[in-house]
Coordinates of N, CA and C in Angstrom, one line a residue:
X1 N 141.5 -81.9 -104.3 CA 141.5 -80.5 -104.1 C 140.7 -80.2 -102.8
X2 N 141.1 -78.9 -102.0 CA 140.5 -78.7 -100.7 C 139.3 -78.3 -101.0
X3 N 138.1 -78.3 -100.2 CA 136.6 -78.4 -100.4 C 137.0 -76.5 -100.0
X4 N 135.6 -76.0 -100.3 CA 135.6 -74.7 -99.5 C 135.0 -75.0 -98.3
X5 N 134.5 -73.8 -97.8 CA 134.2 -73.8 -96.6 C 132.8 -74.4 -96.3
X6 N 131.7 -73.6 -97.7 CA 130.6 -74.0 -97.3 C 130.2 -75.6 -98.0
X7 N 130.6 -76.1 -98.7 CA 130.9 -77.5 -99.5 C 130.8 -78.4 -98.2
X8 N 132.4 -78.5 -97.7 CA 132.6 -79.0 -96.5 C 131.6 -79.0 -95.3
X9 N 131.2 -77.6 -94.9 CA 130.0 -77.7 -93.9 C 129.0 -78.3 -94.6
X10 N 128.4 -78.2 -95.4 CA 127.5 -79.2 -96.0 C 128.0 -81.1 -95.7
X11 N 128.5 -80.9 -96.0 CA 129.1 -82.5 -95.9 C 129.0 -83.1 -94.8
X12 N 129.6 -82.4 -93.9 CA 129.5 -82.5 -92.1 C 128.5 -82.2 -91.5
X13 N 127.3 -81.5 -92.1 CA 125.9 -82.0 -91.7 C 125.6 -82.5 -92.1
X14 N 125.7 -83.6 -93.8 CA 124.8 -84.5 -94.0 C 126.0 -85.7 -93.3
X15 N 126.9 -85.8 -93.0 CA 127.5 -87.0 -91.9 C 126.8 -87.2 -91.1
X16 N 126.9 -85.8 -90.1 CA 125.9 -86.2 -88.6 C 124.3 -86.1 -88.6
X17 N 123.7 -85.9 -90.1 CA 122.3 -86.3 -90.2 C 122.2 -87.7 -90.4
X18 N 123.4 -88.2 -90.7 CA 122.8 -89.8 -91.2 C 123.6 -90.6 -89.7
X19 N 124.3 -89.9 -89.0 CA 124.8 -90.7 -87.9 C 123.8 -90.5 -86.4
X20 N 123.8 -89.5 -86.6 CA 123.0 -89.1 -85.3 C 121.2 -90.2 -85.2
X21 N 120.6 -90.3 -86.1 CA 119.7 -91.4 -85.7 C 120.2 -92.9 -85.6
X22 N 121.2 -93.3 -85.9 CA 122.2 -94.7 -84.9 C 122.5 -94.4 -84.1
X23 N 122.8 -93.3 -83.9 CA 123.2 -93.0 -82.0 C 121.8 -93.2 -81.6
X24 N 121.1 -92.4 -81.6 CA 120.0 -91.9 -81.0 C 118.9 -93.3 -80.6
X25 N 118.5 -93.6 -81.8 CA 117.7 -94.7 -81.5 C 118.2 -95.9 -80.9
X26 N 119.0 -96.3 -81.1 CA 119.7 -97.2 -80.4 C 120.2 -97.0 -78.9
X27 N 119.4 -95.7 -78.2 CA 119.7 -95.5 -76.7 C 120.9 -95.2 -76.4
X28 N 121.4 -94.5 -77.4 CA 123.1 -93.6 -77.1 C 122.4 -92.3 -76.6
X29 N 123.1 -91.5 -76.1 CA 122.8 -89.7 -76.4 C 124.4 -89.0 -76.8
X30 N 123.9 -88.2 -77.6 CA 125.2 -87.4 -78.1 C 125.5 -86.7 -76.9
X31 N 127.1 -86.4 -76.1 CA 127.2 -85.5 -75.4 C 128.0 -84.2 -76.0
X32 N 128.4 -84.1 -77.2 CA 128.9 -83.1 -77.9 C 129.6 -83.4 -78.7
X33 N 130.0 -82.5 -79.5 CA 130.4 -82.1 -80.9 C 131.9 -81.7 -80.7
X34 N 132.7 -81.7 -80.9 CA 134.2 -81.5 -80.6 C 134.8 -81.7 -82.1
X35 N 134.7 -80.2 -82.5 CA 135.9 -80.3 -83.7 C 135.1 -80.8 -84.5
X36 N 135.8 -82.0 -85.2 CA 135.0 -82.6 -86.3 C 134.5 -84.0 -85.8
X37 N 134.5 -84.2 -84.4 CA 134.3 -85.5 -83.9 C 132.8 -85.5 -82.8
X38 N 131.9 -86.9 -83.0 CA 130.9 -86.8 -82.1 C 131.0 -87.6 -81.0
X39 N 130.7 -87.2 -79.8 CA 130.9 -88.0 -79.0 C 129.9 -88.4 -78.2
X40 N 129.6 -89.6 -78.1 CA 128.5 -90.5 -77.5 C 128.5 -91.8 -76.6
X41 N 127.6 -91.5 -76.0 CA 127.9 -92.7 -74.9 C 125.9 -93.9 -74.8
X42 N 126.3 -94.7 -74.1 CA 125.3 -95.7 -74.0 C 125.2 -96.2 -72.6
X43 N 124.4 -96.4 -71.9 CA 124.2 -96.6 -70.7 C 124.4 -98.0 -70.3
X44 N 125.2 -98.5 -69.9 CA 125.5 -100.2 -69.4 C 124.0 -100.9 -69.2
X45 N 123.3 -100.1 -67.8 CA 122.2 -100.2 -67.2 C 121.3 -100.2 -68.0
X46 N 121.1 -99.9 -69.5 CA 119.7 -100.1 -70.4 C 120.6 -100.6 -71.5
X47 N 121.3 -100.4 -72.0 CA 121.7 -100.9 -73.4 C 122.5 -101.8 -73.0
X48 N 122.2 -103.5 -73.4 CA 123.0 -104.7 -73.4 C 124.2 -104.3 -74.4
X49 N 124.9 -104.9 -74.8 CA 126.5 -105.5 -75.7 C 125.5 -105.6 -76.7
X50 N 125.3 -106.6 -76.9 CA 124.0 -107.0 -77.9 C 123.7 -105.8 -78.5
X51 N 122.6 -105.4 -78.2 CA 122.7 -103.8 -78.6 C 123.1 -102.5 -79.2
X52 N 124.1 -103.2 -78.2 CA 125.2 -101.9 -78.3 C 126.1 -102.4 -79.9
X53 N 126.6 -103.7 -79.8 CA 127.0 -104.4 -81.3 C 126.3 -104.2 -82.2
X54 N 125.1 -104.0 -82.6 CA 124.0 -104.5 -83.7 C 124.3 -102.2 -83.9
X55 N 124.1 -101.6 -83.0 CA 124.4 -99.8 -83.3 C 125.8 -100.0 -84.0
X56 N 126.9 -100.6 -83.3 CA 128.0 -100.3 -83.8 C 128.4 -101.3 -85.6
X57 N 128.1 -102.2 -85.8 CA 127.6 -102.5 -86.9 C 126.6 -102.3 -87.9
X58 N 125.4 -101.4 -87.6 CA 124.9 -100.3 -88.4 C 126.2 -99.5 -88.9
X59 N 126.8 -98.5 -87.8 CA 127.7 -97.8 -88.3 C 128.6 -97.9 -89.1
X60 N 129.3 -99.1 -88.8 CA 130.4 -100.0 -89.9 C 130.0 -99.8 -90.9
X61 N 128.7 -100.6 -91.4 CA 127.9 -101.1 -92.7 C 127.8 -99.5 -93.5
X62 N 127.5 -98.4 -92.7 CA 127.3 -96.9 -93.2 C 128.0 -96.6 -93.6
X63 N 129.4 -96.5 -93.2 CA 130.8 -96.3 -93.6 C 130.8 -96.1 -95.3
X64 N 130.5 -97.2 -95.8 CA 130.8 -97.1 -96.9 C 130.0 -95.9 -97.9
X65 N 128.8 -95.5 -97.1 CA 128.0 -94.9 -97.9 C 128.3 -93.1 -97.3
X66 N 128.9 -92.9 -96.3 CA 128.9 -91.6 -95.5 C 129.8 -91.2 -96.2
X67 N 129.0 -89.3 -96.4 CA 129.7 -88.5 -97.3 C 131.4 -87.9 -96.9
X68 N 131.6 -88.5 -95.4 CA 133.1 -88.3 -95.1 C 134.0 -89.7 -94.2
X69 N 134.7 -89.8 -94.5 CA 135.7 -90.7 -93.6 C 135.6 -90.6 -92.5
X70 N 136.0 -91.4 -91.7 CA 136.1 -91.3 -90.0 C 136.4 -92.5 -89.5
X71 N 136.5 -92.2 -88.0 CA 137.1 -93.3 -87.1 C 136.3 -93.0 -86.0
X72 N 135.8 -94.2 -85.5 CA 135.0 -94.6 -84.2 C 136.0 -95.3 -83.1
X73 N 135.8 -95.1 -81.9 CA 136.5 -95.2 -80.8 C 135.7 -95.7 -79.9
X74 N 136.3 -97.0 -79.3 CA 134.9 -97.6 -78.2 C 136.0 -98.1 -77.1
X75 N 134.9 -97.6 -76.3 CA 135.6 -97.9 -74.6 C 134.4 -98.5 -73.8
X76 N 134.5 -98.7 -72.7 CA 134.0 -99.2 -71.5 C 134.1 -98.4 -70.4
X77 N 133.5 -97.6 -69.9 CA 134.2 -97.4 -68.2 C 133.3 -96.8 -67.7
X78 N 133.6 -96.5 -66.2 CA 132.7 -95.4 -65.5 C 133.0 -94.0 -65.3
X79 N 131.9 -93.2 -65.4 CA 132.1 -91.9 -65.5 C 131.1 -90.8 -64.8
X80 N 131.6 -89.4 -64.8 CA 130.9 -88.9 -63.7 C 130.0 -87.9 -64.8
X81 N 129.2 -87.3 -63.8 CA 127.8 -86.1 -64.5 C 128.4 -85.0 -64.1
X82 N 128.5 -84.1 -64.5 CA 129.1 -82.8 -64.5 C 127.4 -81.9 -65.4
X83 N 127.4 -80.6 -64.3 CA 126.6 -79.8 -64.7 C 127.0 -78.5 -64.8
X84 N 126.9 -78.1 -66.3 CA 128.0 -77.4 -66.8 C 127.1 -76.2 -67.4
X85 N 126.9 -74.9 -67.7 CA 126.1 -74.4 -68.9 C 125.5 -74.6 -69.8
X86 N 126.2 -76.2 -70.5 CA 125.3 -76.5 -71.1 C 125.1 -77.6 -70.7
X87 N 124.5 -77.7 -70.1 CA 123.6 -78.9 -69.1 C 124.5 -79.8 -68.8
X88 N 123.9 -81.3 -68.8 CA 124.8 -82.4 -68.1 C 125.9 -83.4 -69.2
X89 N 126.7 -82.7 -68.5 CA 128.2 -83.4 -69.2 C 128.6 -84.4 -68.6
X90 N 129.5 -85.8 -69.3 CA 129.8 -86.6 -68.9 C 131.7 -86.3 -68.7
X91 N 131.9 -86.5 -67.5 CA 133.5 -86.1 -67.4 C 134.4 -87.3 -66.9
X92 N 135.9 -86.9 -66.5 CA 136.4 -88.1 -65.9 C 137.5 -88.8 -66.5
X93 N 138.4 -89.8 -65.8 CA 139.4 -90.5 -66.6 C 139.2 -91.1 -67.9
X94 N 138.2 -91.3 -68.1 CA 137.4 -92.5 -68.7 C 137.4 -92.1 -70.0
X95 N 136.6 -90.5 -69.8 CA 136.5 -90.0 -70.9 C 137.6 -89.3 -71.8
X96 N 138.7 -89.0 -70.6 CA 140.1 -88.6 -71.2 C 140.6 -89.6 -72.1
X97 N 140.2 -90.6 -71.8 CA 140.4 -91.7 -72.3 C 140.3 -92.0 -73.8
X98 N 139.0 -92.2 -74.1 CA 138.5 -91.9 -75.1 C 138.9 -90.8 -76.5
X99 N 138.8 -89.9 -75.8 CA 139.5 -88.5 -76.8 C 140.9 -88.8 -77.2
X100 N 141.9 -89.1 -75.9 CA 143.0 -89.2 -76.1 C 143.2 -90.3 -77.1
X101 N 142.4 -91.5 -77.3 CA 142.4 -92.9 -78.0 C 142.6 -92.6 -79.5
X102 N 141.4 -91.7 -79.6 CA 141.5 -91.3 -81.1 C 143.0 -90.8 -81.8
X103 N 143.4 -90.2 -80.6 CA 144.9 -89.7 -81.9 C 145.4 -91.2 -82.0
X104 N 145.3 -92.3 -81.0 CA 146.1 -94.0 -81.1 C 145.5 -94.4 -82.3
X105 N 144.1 -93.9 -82.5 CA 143.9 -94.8 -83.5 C 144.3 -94.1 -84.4
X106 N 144.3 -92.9 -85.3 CA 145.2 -92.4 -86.2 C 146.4 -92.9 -86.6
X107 N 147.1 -93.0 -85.2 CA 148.7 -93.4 -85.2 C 148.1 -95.1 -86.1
X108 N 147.4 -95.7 -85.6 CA 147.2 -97.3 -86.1 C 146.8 -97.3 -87.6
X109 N 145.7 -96.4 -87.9 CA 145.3 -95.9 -89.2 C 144.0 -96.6 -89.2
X110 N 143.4 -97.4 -88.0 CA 142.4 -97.8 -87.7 C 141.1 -97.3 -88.4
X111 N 139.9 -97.6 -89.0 CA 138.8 -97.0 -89.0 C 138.3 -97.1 -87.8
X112 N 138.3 -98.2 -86.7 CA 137.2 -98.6 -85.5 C 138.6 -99.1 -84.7
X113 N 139.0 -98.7 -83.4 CA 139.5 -98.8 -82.4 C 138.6 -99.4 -80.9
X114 N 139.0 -100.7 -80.5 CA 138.5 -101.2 -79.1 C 139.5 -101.1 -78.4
X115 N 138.8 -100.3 -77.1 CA 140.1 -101.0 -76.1 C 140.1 -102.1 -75.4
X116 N 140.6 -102.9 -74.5 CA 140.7 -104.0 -74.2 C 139.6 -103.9 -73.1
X117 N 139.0 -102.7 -72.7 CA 137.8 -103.0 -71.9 C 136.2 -103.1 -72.7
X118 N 136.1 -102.4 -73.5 CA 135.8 -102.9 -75.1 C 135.5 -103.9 -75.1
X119 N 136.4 -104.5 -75.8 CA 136.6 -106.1 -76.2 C 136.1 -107.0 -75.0
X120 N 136.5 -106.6 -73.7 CA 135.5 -107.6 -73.1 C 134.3 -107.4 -72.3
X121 N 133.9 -106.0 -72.2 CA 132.4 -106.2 -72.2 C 131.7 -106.1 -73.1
X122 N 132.4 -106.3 -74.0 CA 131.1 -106.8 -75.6 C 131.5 -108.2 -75.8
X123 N 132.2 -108.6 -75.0 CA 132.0 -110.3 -75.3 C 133.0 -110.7 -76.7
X124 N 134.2 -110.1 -77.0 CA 134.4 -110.1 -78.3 C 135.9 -110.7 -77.9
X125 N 136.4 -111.2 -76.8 CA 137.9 -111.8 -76.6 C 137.7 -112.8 -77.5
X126 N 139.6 -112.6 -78.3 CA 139.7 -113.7 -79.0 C 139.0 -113.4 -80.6
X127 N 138.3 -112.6 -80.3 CA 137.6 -112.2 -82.1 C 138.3 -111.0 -82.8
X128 N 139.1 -110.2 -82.3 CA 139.4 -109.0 -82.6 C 141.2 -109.1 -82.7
X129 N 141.2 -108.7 -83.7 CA 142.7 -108.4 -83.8 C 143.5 -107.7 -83.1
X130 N 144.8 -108.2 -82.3 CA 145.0 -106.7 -81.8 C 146.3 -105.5 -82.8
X131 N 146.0 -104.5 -82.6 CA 147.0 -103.3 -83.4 C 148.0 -103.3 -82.5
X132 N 148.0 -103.1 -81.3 CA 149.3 -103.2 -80.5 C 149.0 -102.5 -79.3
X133 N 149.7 -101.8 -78.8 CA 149.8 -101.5 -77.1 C 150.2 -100.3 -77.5
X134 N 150.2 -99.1 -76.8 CA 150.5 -97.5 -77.0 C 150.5 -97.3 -75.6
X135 N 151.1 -96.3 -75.5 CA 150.5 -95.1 -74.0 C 149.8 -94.4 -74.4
X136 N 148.6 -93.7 -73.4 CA 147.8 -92.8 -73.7 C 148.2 -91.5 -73.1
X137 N 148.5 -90.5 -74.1 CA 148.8 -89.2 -72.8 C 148.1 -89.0 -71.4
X138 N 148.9 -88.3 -70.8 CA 148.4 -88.3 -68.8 C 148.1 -89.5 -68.3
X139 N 148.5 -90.7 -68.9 CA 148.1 -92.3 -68.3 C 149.1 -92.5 -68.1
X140 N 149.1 -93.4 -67.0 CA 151.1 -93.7 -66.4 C 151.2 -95.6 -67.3
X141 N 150.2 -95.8 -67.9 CA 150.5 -97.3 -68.0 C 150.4 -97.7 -70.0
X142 N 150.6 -98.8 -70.1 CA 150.3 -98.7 -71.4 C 148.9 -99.5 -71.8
X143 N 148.5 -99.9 -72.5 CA 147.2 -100.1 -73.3 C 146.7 -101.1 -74.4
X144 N 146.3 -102.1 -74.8 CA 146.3 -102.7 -75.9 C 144.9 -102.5 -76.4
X145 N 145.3 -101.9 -77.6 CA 143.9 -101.4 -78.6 C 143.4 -102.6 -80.0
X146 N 142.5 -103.0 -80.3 CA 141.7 -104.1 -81.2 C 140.9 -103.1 -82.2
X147 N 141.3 -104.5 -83.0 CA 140.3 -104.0 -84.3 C 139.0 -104.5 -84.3
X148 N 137.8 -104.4 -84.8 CA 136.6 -105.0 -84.9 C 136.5 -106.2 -85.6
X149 N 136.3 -107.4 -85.0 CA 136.3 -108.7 -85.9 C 135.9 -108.7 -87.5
X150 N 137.0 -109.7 -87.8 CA 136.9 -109.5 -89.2 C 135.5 -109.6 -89.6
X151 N 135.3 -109.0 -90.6 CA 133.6 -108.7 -91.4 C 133.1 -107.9 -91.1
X152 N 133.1 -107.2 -89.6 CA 132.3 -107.0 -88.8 C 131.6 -105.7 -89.9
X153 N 130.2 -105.6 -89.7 CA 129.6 -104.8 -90.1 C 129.6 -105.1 -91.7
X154 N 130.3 -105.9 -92.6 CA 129.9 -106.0 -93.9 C 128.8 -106.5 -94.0
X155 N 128.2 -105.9 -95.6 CA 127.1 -106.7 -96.3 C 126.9 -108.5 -96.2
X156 N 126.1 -108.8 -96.1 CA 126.2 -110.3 -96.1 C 125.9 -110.2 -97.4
X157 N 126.6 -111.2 -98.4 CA 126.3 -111.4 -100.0 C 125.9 -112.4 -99.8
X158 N 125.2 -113.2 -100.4 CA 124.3 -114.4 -101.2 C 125.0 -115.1 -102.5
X159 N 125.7 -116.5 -102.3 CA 126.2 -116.4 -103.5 C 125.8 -118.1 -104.2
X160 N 126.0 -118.1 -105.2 CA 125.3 -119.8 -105.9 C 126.3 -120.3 -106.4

């Protein structure tokens, strides 16, 4: 049955209360809120792969416990600072990128989408499955999108 209105908004702030400090401490910054999606970025120049894997594996591991479903989208690229009203925005192909990715991963039914620049600046060629190749809208080429290596982010169990 559909939630109401205020049920739902409840929900979707206890999501981004329990997401927003894995961004955060782990040297992401939120650049905005979009719909029902957050979007965040990490700086090459201070945050190693390393890092950046051990945040994105927090998040995996959460999955199970977060009061709504979702899908994460990870890219690689360069992007520009835009100073907008509300302060400094990140813009650019890069980012089109990204946004656009999410409807790919829908289409794949993906929880966690890499793109192949992804996959190899996190060091993860060869570990990740791939879903297949798409076009991205306004991109003239096509694309091959990965899943997160198997486990990734599960509980380690202990067993005798």
């Amino acid at each position: 049955a559909p939630l109401g209105a205020e049920p739902a908004g409840r929900r979707m702030q206890t999501w981004i209360a329990g997401l927003r400090p894995m961004l955060e401490d782990s040297g992401g910054t939120i650049d905005g809120y979009v719909g029902d999606a957050v979007f965040a970025h990490w700086p090459c120049e201070t945050v190693s792969a390393a890092q950046f894997l051990a945040v994105l594996r927090a998040i995996e591991t959460w999955r199970a416990a977060s009061p709504l479903p979702f899908r994460a989208v990870v890219h690689q690229g360069e992007v520009l600072f835009a100073r907008s009203d509300r302060g400094e925005e990140l813009t650019g192909p890069q980012v089109n990128f990204v946004f656009r990715s999410e409807k790919i991963a829908k289409g794949f039914d993906a929880p966690a989408l890499l793109s192949s620049a992804a996959v190899e600046a996190l060091d993860l060629l060869g570990q990740c499955d791939c879903y297949g190749r798409s076009a991205v809208d306004g991109m003239t080429d096509f694309y091959s999108f990965y899943a997160l290596p198997a486990g990734f982010g599960a509980e380690k169990k202990s067993t005798r």
